[in-house]
Amino acid sequence: MSSIVIVGAQWGDEGKGKITNSLASCAEMVVRFQGGSNAGHTVSVSGEPVVFHLLPSGISVPGVLCVIGPGVVIDPVGLVAEIDEVRGKGIEVSSNFLIDVGAHMVMPYHRALEAAEEESRGNAAIGTTKKGIGPAYADRYSREGIPIGLLASFDRFEERLRAVAGRKNEMLTKLYGAEPLDIDGMLEEMRRVAERLAPHLADTPELVRTAIRSGENVIFEGAQGTLLDISFGTYPFVTSSHTSAAGVAPGTGVPPSMIGDIIGVAKAYVTRVGAGPFPTESFDRHGETIRERGKERGATTGRPRRCGWLDIVALNYAIAINGIDHLVITKLDVLDTFERIPVCVGYRIDGEETDRFPRNAEVLARVEPIYEEMPGWRASTHEAREDGDLPAEALAYIRKIEELTGVPVAAASVGASPHAVVQFAEIL
Ligand code: GDP
């Protein structure tokens, strides 16, 4: 099969962008299938970090067609700004970029409502990125959304926006006591971005299916991670889309039978942004060392990420949900300085040992992790490019992950640069 799916096997920020970007040179197409500008994939392009929020991570690779699928929600103003910024860095965004007409738009009232909702939750706030992603998906499901394809018929778009935004202003003012939004101003801005985005709008599902049928390599790029999946994550501390591989079909129009190997990207440790249970979180200096060495701050929000040890129970859950065929372990180099590296091999919940990941967030919050310690390697892995270059303990760490998960590790990433990869097996 000539298509692969790249999914995050933890709570997001696993380095999927770098892996997608490095594999893109062997692909004809990269397709985003869910999420919105709450994603932030940092990719190193000619030694410079470039952050993609909505643009697929293959956009910097010449000759690759990048597609935003119908399952994504798009802030059109933000997307135009991102295109300009990326072009300013010398990256081409022209006929190599298509947006499916069925993707829904994130509008200013989605952001305003999300901010008002989060504030009204007080201590129970979810810790969303306040980019309006959740409300935009909610509108899609309540048939109140606006597909981006409507921008091509601006009069119809205007009629729809006036009706919807009018109702949203009622909610903002009457329910939350907030200021109403300026609908005329919104329309003016949308007229400008509609012209800019028009050349990229297309009906994409058949294009993607045809590419796969004709043997082209297609990468489906996921955003966030499995443990944030709306159905299988630690609800309610989740994102509002299907981040797992199951999201590819509804998010692109490609049937499950045409989808090939599933690649799960996991860091050599774990991080989490925002609220919610995190069994292996490290509150001591080790967590701080990981945060510093791994530069663990959100690419979209700048928030410091919570850091902790690799959690095999959670990883095995992600493997099961996605049907992961190969793992890619990223940021192995971040662990270079540790003398001992704990790996969580089981959970104790209310005194009972288990290797099952509890889906209930309240139960997960009561987990006491059971650790097995691995010896550290205390040497730089940064320059390693083949398995023989890795210190024996680092290789043993990778083999341990394979043993505990039963899934082969196809590659280990040892730095931010696209070349900093030790490949154990072909992926594409
Ligand atoms: P994504 O959303 O899954 O693509 O992940 P992010 O972009 O939020 O976070 C990954 C960060 O780690 C980026 O800044 C990458 O440049 C960086 N990165 C990726 N792989 C490695 C690695 O193997 N080692 C190190 N040190 N940094 C990496």
Coordinates of C-alpha atoms and ligand atoms in Angstrom, one line a residue:
M1 CA 0.0 0.0 0.0
S2 CA 1.4 3.4 -0.9
S3 CA -0.2 5.4 1.9
I4 CA 0.9 5.7 5.5
V5 CA -0.6 7.5 8.5
I6 CA 1.6 9.4 10.9
V7 CA -0.1 9.8 14.3
G8 CA 1.0 11.0 17.7
A9 CA 1.1 8.1 20.2
Q10 CA 1.1 10.3 23.3
W11 CA -0.4 13.7 24.2
G12 CA 0.8 15.5 21.1
D13 CA 4.1 17.4 20.4
E14 CA 5.8 14.1 19.7
G15 CA 7.8 15.6 16.8
K16 CA 5.4 14.3 14.1
G17 CA 6.2 17.4 12.0
K18 CA 9.8 16.6 11.7
I19 CA 9.1 12.9 10.9
T20 CA 6.5 13.9 8.3
N21 CA 8.8 16.4 6.8
S22 CA 11.7 13.9 6.5
L23 CA 9.5 11.3 5.0
A24 CA 7.9 13.8 2.6
S25 CA 10.9 13.7 0.3
C26 CA 9.8 10.1 -0.6
A27 CA 6.2 11.1 -1.1
E28 CA 4.0 12.8 -3.7
M29 CA 1.3 14.0 -1.3
V30 CA 0.9 15.0 2.4
V31 CA -2.6 15.3 3.7
R32 CA -3.7 16.8 7.0
F33 CA -6.9 15.1 8.2
Q34 CA -8.0 16.8 11.5
G35 CA -7.4 19.6 14.0
G36 CA -6.8 23.2 13.2
S37 CA -4.3 25.9 14.0
N38 CA -4.1 24.6 17.6
A39 CA -1.4 22.3 16.1
G40 CA 2.1 23.5 15.9
H41 CA 4.6 21.4 14.0
T42 CA 8.1 22.8 14.2
V43 CA 10.2 21.7 11.3
S44 CA 13.8 22.6 10.6
V45 CA 14.2 24.0 7.1
S46 CA 17.7 24.9 6.0
G47 CA 18.7 24.9 9.7
E48 CA 16.0 27.4 10.6
P49 CA 13.0 26.4 12.7
V50 CA 9.7 27.0 10.9
V51 CA 6.3 26.4 12.7
F52 CA 3.4 25.1 10.6
H53 CA 0.0 25.4 12.2
L54 CA -2.3 24.6 9.3
L55 CA 0.0 24.0 6.4
P56 CA 1.0 20.3 6.1
S57 CA 4.6 19.6 7.2
G58 CA 5.6 18.6 3.7
I59 CA 5.1 22.1 2.3
S60 CA 8.8 22.9 2.4
V61 CA 9.7 19.8 0.2
P62 CA 9.6 20.8 -3.5
G63 CA 7.3 18.7 -5.7
V64 CA 5.0 17.5 -2.9
L65 CA 1.3 18.3 -3.1
C66 CA 0.0 19.3 0.3
V67 CA -3.7 19.0 1.1
I68 CA -5.8 20.2 3.9
G69 CA -8.6 17.6 4.1
P70 CA -12.3 18.1 4.9
G71 CA -11.8 17.0 8.5
V72 CA -9.6 20.0 9.4
V73 CA -11.1 23.3 10.7
I74 CA -9.4 26.4 9.2
D75 CA -9.0 29.9 10.5
P76 CA -8.9 31.6 7.1
V77 CA -7.3 34.8 8.4
G78 CA -4.7 32.8 10.3
L79 CA -4.0 30.6 7.3
V80 CA -3.4 33.6 5.0
A81 CA -1.0 35.0 7.6
E82 CA 0.8 31.6 7.9
I83 CA 1.1 31.4 4.1
D84 CA 2.7 34.9 4.0
E85 CA 5.1 34.1 6.8
V86 CA 6.2 30.8 5.3
R87 CA 6.6 32.4 1.9
G88 CA 8.8 35.1 3.6
K89 CA 11.1 32.2 4.6
G90 CA 11.5 31.3 0.9
I91 CA 9.1 28.3 1.0
E92 CA 6.8 28.0 -2.0
V93 CA 3.1 27.9 -1.4
S94 CA 1.2 28.0 -4.7
S95 CA -0.1 25.2 -6.8
N96 CA 1.5 22.8 -4.3
F97 CA -1.2 23.6 -1.8
L98 CA -4.9 22.6 -1.9
I99 CA -7.7 23.2 0.6
D100 CA -10.7 20.9 0.5
V101 CA -14.0 22.8 0.0
G102 CA -15.6 20.8 2.8
A103 CA -13.3 21.9 5.5
H104 CA -15.1 24.1 8.0
M105 CA -14.0 27.6 9.0
V106 CA -13.0 28.9 12.4
M107 CA -14.5 32.4 12.8
P108 CA -13.9 35.1 15.3
Y109 CA -17.0 34.2 17.3
H110 CA -15.7 30.7 17.9
R111 CA -12.6 32.2 19.6
A112 CA -14.7 34.7 21.6
L113 CA -17.1 32.0 22.7
E114 CA -14.3 29.6 23.6
A115 CA -12.6 32.3 25.7
A116 CA -15.9 33.1 27.5
E117 CA -16.7 29.4 28.1
E118 CA -13.2 28.7 29.5
E119 CA -13.5 31.7 31.8
S120 CA -16.9 30.6 33.0
R121 CA -15.5 27.1 33.9
G122 CA -13.2 28.7 36.5
N123 CA -11.1 26.0 38.2
A124 CA -12.5 23.3 35.9
A125 CA -11.0 25.0 32.8
I126 CA -9.9 22.4 30.2
G127 CA -6.8 24.4 29.2
T128 CA -7.7 24.8 25.5
T129 CA -5.5 26.9 23.2
K130 CA -8.4 29.3 22.8
K131 CA -8.1 29.2 19.0
G132 CA -11.8 28.5 18.6
I133 CA -11.3 24.9 17.4
G134 CA -13.7 23.2 19.8
P135 CA -16.6 25.6 19.0
A136 CA -15.9 25.3 15.2
Y137 CA -16.2 21.5 15.4
A138 CA -19.3 21.8 17.6
D139 CA -20.9 24.1 15.0
R140 CA -20.1 21.6 12.3
Y141 CA -22.0 18.9 14.2
S142 CA -24.9 21.1 15.1
R143 CA -25.2 22.1 11.4
E144 CA -24.3 25.7 12.2
G145 CA -20.8 25.6 10.6
I146 CA -19.6 27.3 7.4
P147 CA -17.6 25.2 4.9
I148 CA -14.7 27.1 3.4
G149 CA -16.0 26.3 -0.1
L150 CA -18.8 28.8 0.5
L151 CA -16.3 31.6 0.1
A152 CA -16.4 31.0 -3.7
S153 CA -20.0 32.3 -3.7
F154 CA -19.5 35.3 -1.5
D155 CA -23.1 36.5 -1.5
R156 CA -24.3 33.2 -0.1
F157 CA -21.4 33.2 2.4
E158 CA -22.4 36.8 3.5
E159 CA -26.1 35.7 4.0
R160 CA -25.0 32.7 6.1
L161 CA -22.4 34.6 8.1
R162 CA -24.9 37.3 9.0
A163 CA -27.4 34.7 10.3
V164 CA -24.9 32.6 12.2
A165 CA -22.9 35.5 13.6
G166 CA -26.1 37.3 14.7
R167 CA -27.0 34.2 16.8
K168 CA -23.5 34.0 18.2
N169 CA -23.6 37.7 19.2
E170 CA -26.8 36.9 21.1
M171 CA -25.0 34.2 23.0
L172 CA -21.9 36.4 23.7
T173 CA -24.0 39.3 25.1
K174 CA -26.9 37.6 26.8
L175 CA -25.2 34.4 28.1
Y176 CA -21.7 35.7 28.9
G177 CA -22.2 39.4 29.2
A178 CA -19.4 39.9 26.6
E179 CA -19.2 42.5 23.8
P180 CA -20.8 41.7 20.5
L181 CA -18.6 41.2 17.5
D182 CA -18.6 43.6 14.5
I183 CA -20.1 41.5 11.7
D184 CA -19.5 44.1 8.9
G185 CA -15.8 44.2 9.9
M186 CA -15.7 40.4 9.8
L187 CA -17.2 40.4 6.3
E188 CA -14.7 42.9 5.1
E189 CA -11.8 40.8 6.3
M190 CA -13.3 37.7 4.9
R191 CA -13.6 39.3 1.4
R192 CA -9.9 39.9 1.5
V193 CA -8.9 36.4 2.5
A194 CA -11.5 34.8 0.2
E195 CA -9.6 36.2 -2.8
R196 CA -6.3 35.0 -1.4
L197 CA -7.5 31.5 -0.7
A198 CA -9.6 31.0 -3.9
P199 CA -6.8 29.5 -6.0
H200 CA -6.2 26.8 -3.4
L201 CA -9.9 25.6 -3.0
A202 CA -10.5 22.2 -4.5
D203 CA -12.6 19.0 -4.3
T204 CA -9.7 16.8 -2.9
P205 CA -11.0 13.3 -1.9
E206 CA -11.0 11.9 -5.4
L207 CA -7.5 13.4 -6.1
V208 CA -6.1 11.6 -3.0
R209 CA -7.8 8.3 -3.9
T210 CA -6.5 8.5 -7.4
A211 CA -3.0 9.2 -6.2
I212 CA -3.1 6.1 -4.0
R213 CA -4.6 4.0 -6.7
S214 CA -1.9 5.0 -9.1
G215 CA 0.8 4.0 -6.6
E216 CA 1.9 7.4 -5.5
N217 CA 3.1 7.7 -1.9
V218 CA 0.7 9.6 0.2
I219 CA 1.3 10.6 3.9
F220 CA -1.7 11.3 6.1
E221 CA -0.4 13.7 8.8
G222 CA -2.1 13.8 12.2
A223 CA -2.0 16.6 14.6
Q224 CA -2.1 16.4 18.5
G225 CA -1.9 12.8 19.9
T226 CA -4.0 9.7 20.5
L227 CA -4.5 10.5 24.2
L228 CA -6.2 13.7 23.1
D229 CA -8.6 11.9 20.8
I230 CA -12.2 13.1 21.3
S231 CA -13.5 9.5 21.6
F232 CA -10.5 7.7 23.1
G233 CA -8.5 10.3 25.0
T234 CA -8.8 11.3 28.6
Y235 CA -12.1 13.1 28.2
P236 CA -12.9 15.9 28.9
F237 CA -9.2 16.9 28.7
V238 CA -9.0 16.2 25.0
T239 CA -9.1 18.0 21.7
S240 CA -12.2 18.2 19.6
S241 CA -11.2 15.9 16.7
H242 CA -10.3 12.3 16.0
T243 CA -6.5 12.4 16.4
S244 CA -6.2 8.7 16.0
A245 CA -5.7 6.9 12.6
A246 CA -9.5 6.2 12.5
G247 CA -9.9 9.9 11.7
V248 CA -8.2 9.6 8.3
A249 CA -11.3 8.2 6.5
P250 CA -13.8 10.9 7.5
G251 CA -11.1 13.5 7.5
T252 CA -10.0 12.9 3.9
G253 CA -12.6 10.9 2.0
V254 CA -10.2 8.0 1.6
P255 CA -11.8 4.7 2.7
P256 CA -10.1 2.6 5.4
S257 CA -9.3 -0.1 2.9
M258 CA -7.0 2.3 1.0
I259 CA -5.0 3.2 4.1
G260 CA -1.7 1.5 4.6
D261 CA 0.7 1.3 7.5
I262 CA 0.2 3.3 10.7
I263 CA 3.3 5.0 12.1
G264 CA 3.1 6.0 15.7
V265 CA 5.4 8.8 16.8
A266 CA 6.3 8.8 20.5
K267 CA 8.9 10.7 22.4
A268 CA 11.5 8.7 24.5
Y269 CA 9.7 10.3 27.4
V270 CA 6.3 12.0 27.8
T271 CA 5.0 15.5 27.8
R272 CA 1.5 17.0 28.2
V273 CA 0.2 20.6 27.8
G274 CA -2.8 21.8 29.6
A275 CA -4.8 20.2 32.3
G276 CA -5.6 16.5 32.8
P277 CA -4.2 13.4 34.5
F278 CA -0.6 12.5 33.6
P279 CA 0.6 9.4 35.6
T280 CA 4.3 9.6 34.9
E281 CA 4.7 13.4 35.4
S282 CA 8.0 14.2 37.0
F283 CA 7.8 17.1 39.5
D284 CA 11.5 17.0 40.5
R285 CA 14.7 18.2 38.8
H286 CA 14.5 15.4 36.3
G287 CA 11.3 16.8 34.9
E288 CA 13.0 20.2 34.8
T289 CA 16.1 18.7 33.0
I290 CA 13.8 17.1 30.3
R291 CA 12.0 20.5 29.9
E292 CA 15.2 22.4 29.5
R293 CA 17.0 19.9 27.2
G294 CA 13.9 19.1 25.2
K295 CA 12.9 22.8 24.9
E296 CA 9.5 21.7 26.0
R297 CA 7.4 24.7 25.4
G298 CA 4.2 24.8 23.2
A299 CA 4.9 25.8 19.6
T300 CA 1.4 27.5 19.4
T301 CA 0.9 28.8 22.9
G302 CA 4.5 29.1 24.4
R303 CA 3.2 27.3 27.5
P304 CA 5.8 25.2 29.3
R305 CA 5.0 21.5 28.8
R306 CA 4.6 19.1 31.7
C307 CA 7.3 16.4 31.5
G308 CA 7.7 12.8 32.7
W309 CA 8.9 9.3 32.0
L310 CA 8.0 7.0 29.1
D311 CA 4.6 5.3 29.9
I312 CA 4.3 1.9 28.3
V313 CA 0.8 1.4 29.5
A314 CA -0.4 4.5 27.7
L315 CA 1.8 3.7 24.7
N316 CA 0.3 0.2 24.4
Y317 CA -3.2 1.8 24.5
A318 CA -2.3 4.2 21.7
I319 CA -0.9 1.2 19.7
A320 CA -4.1 -0.7 20.2
I321 CA -6.4 2.3 19.3
N322 CA -4.5 3.1 16.1
G323 CA -3.3 -0.3 15.1
I324 CA 0.3 1.0 15.0
D325 CA 2.6 -1.0 12.7
H326 CA 5.8 0.8 13.4
L327 CA 7.0 3.2 16.1
V328 CA 9.3 6.2 15.6
I329 CA 10.9 7.2 18.9
T330 CA 11.8 10.9 18.9
K331 CA 14.0 13.1 21.1
L332 CA 16.2 10.2 22.3
D333 CA 19.0 12.7 22.6
V334 CA 17.1 14.6 25.4
L335 CA 17.8 11.6 27.7
D336 CA 21.6 11.7 27.0
T337 CA 22.5 13.0 30.4
F338 CA 20.5 10.7 32.7
E339 CA 22.2 8.1 34.9
R340 CA 19.1 6.0 35.2
I341 CA 15.9 6.2 33.2
P342 CA 12.7 4.9 34.7
V343 CA 10.1 3.4 32.3
C344 CA 6.6 2.9 33.5
V345 CA 5.7 -0.7 32.9
G346 CA 2.4 -1.0 34.8
Y347 CA -0.1 0.9 36.9
R348 CA -1.3 0.4 40.4
I349 CA -4.9 1.7 40.9
D350 CA -6.5 1.5 44.3
G351 CA -3.9 -1.1 45.3
E352 CA -4.5 -3.3 42.2
E353 CA -1.8 -3.8 39.6
T354 CA -2.9 -3.5 35.9
D355 CA -1.4 -3.1 32.5
R356 CA -4.7 -1.6 31.1
F357 CA -5.0 2.1 30.5
P358 CA -8.1 3.4 32.2
R359 CA -10.1 5.6 29.8
N360 CA -11.8 7.4 32.7
A361 CA -9.8 10.5 33.5
E362 CA -10.8 10.3 37.2
V363 CA -9.4 6.8 37.5
L364 CA -6.3 7.8 35.5
A365 CA -5.7 10.6 38.1
R366 CA -5.4 7.9 40.8
V367 CA -2.7 5.8 39.0
E368 CA 0.5 5.1 40.8
P369 CA 3.0 4.2 38.1
I370 CA 5.2 1.0 38.4
Y371 CA 8.7 1.7 37.1
E372 CA 11.5 -0.4 35.8
E373 CA 14.8 1.4 35.7
M374 CA 17.0 1.3 32.6
P375 CA 20.7 2.4 32.8
G376 CA 21.3 5.7 31.1
W377 CA 24.1 6.1 28.5
R378 CA 25.5 9.5 29.5
A379 CA 26.9 10.2 26.0
S380 CA 25.8 12.2 23.1
T381 CA 23.5 10.5 20.6
H382 CA 23.2 13.6 18.6
E383 CA 25.5 12.5 15.8
A384 CA 24.3 8.9 15.5
R385 CA 23.0 8.0 12.1
E386 CA 23.2 4.2 12.2
D387 CA 22.3 1.8 15.0
G388 CA 26.1 1.0 15.5
D389 CA 26.6 4.7 16.4
L390 CA 24.3 4.5 19.3
P391 CA 25.6 3.8 22.8
A392 CA 24.7 0.2 23.9
E393 CA 22.4 1.5 26.6
A394 CA 20.5 3.7 24.1
L395 CA 20.0 0.8 21.8
A396 CA 18.9 -1.3 24.8
Y397 CA 16.4 1.4 25.6
I398 CA 14.9 1.1 22.1
R399 CA 14.9 -2.7 22.2
K400 CA 13.1 -2.5 25.6
I401 CA 10.4 -0.4 24.0
E402 CA 10.0 -3.0 21.3
E403 CA 9.9 -5.8 23.8
L404 CA 7.3 -4.1 26.0
T405 CA 5.1 -3.1 23.1
G406 CA 5.6 -5.9 20.6
V407 CA 5.9 -3.2 17.9
P408 CA 9.1 -2.7 15.9
V409 CA 10.8 0.7 16.2
A410 CA 11.5 1.8 12.6
A411 CA 13.6 4.9 13.6
A412 CA 14.9 7.0 16.5
S413 CA 15.2 10.7 16.2
V414 CA 18.3 12.3 17.9
G415 CA 18.0 16.0 17.0
A416 CA 15.7 18.6 15.5
S417 CA 17.5 18.5 12.1
P418 CA 15.8 16.4 9.4
H419 CA 19.1 14.3 9.1
A420 CA 19.3 13.5 12.8
V421 CA 17.6 10.1 12.5
V422 CA 18.8 6.6 13.1
Q423 CA 16.7 4.4 10.8
F424 CA 16.3 0.8 11.7
A425 CA 13.8 -0.1 8.9
E426 CA 12.2 1.3 5.7
I427 CA 9.0 3.2 6.3
L428 CA 8.0 4.5 2.9
Ligands
GDP1 P1 4.7 17.9 16.6 O1 3.5 18.9 16.8 O2 4.4 16.5 16.9 O3 5.3 18.1 15.2 O4 5.8 18.4 17.6 P2 6.3 19.8 18.0 O5 6.8 20.5 16.8 O6 5.4 20.5 18.8 O7 7.5 19.5 18.9 C1 8.7 18.8 18.6 C2 9.9 19.8 18.8 O8 11.0 18.9 19.0 C3 10.2 20.6 17.6 O9 10.8 21.8 18.1 C4 11.3 19.8 16.9 O10 12.2 20.7 16.1 C5 12.0 19.2 18.0 N1 12.5 17.8 17.7 C6 11.9 16.9 16.9 N2 12.6 15.7 16.9 C7 13.6 16.0 17.8 C8 14.7 15.1 18.3 O11 14.8 14.0 18.0 N3 15.5 15.7 19.2 C9 15.4 17.0 19.6 N4 16.3 17.5 20.5 N5 14.4 17.8 19.2 C10 13.5 17.3 18.3

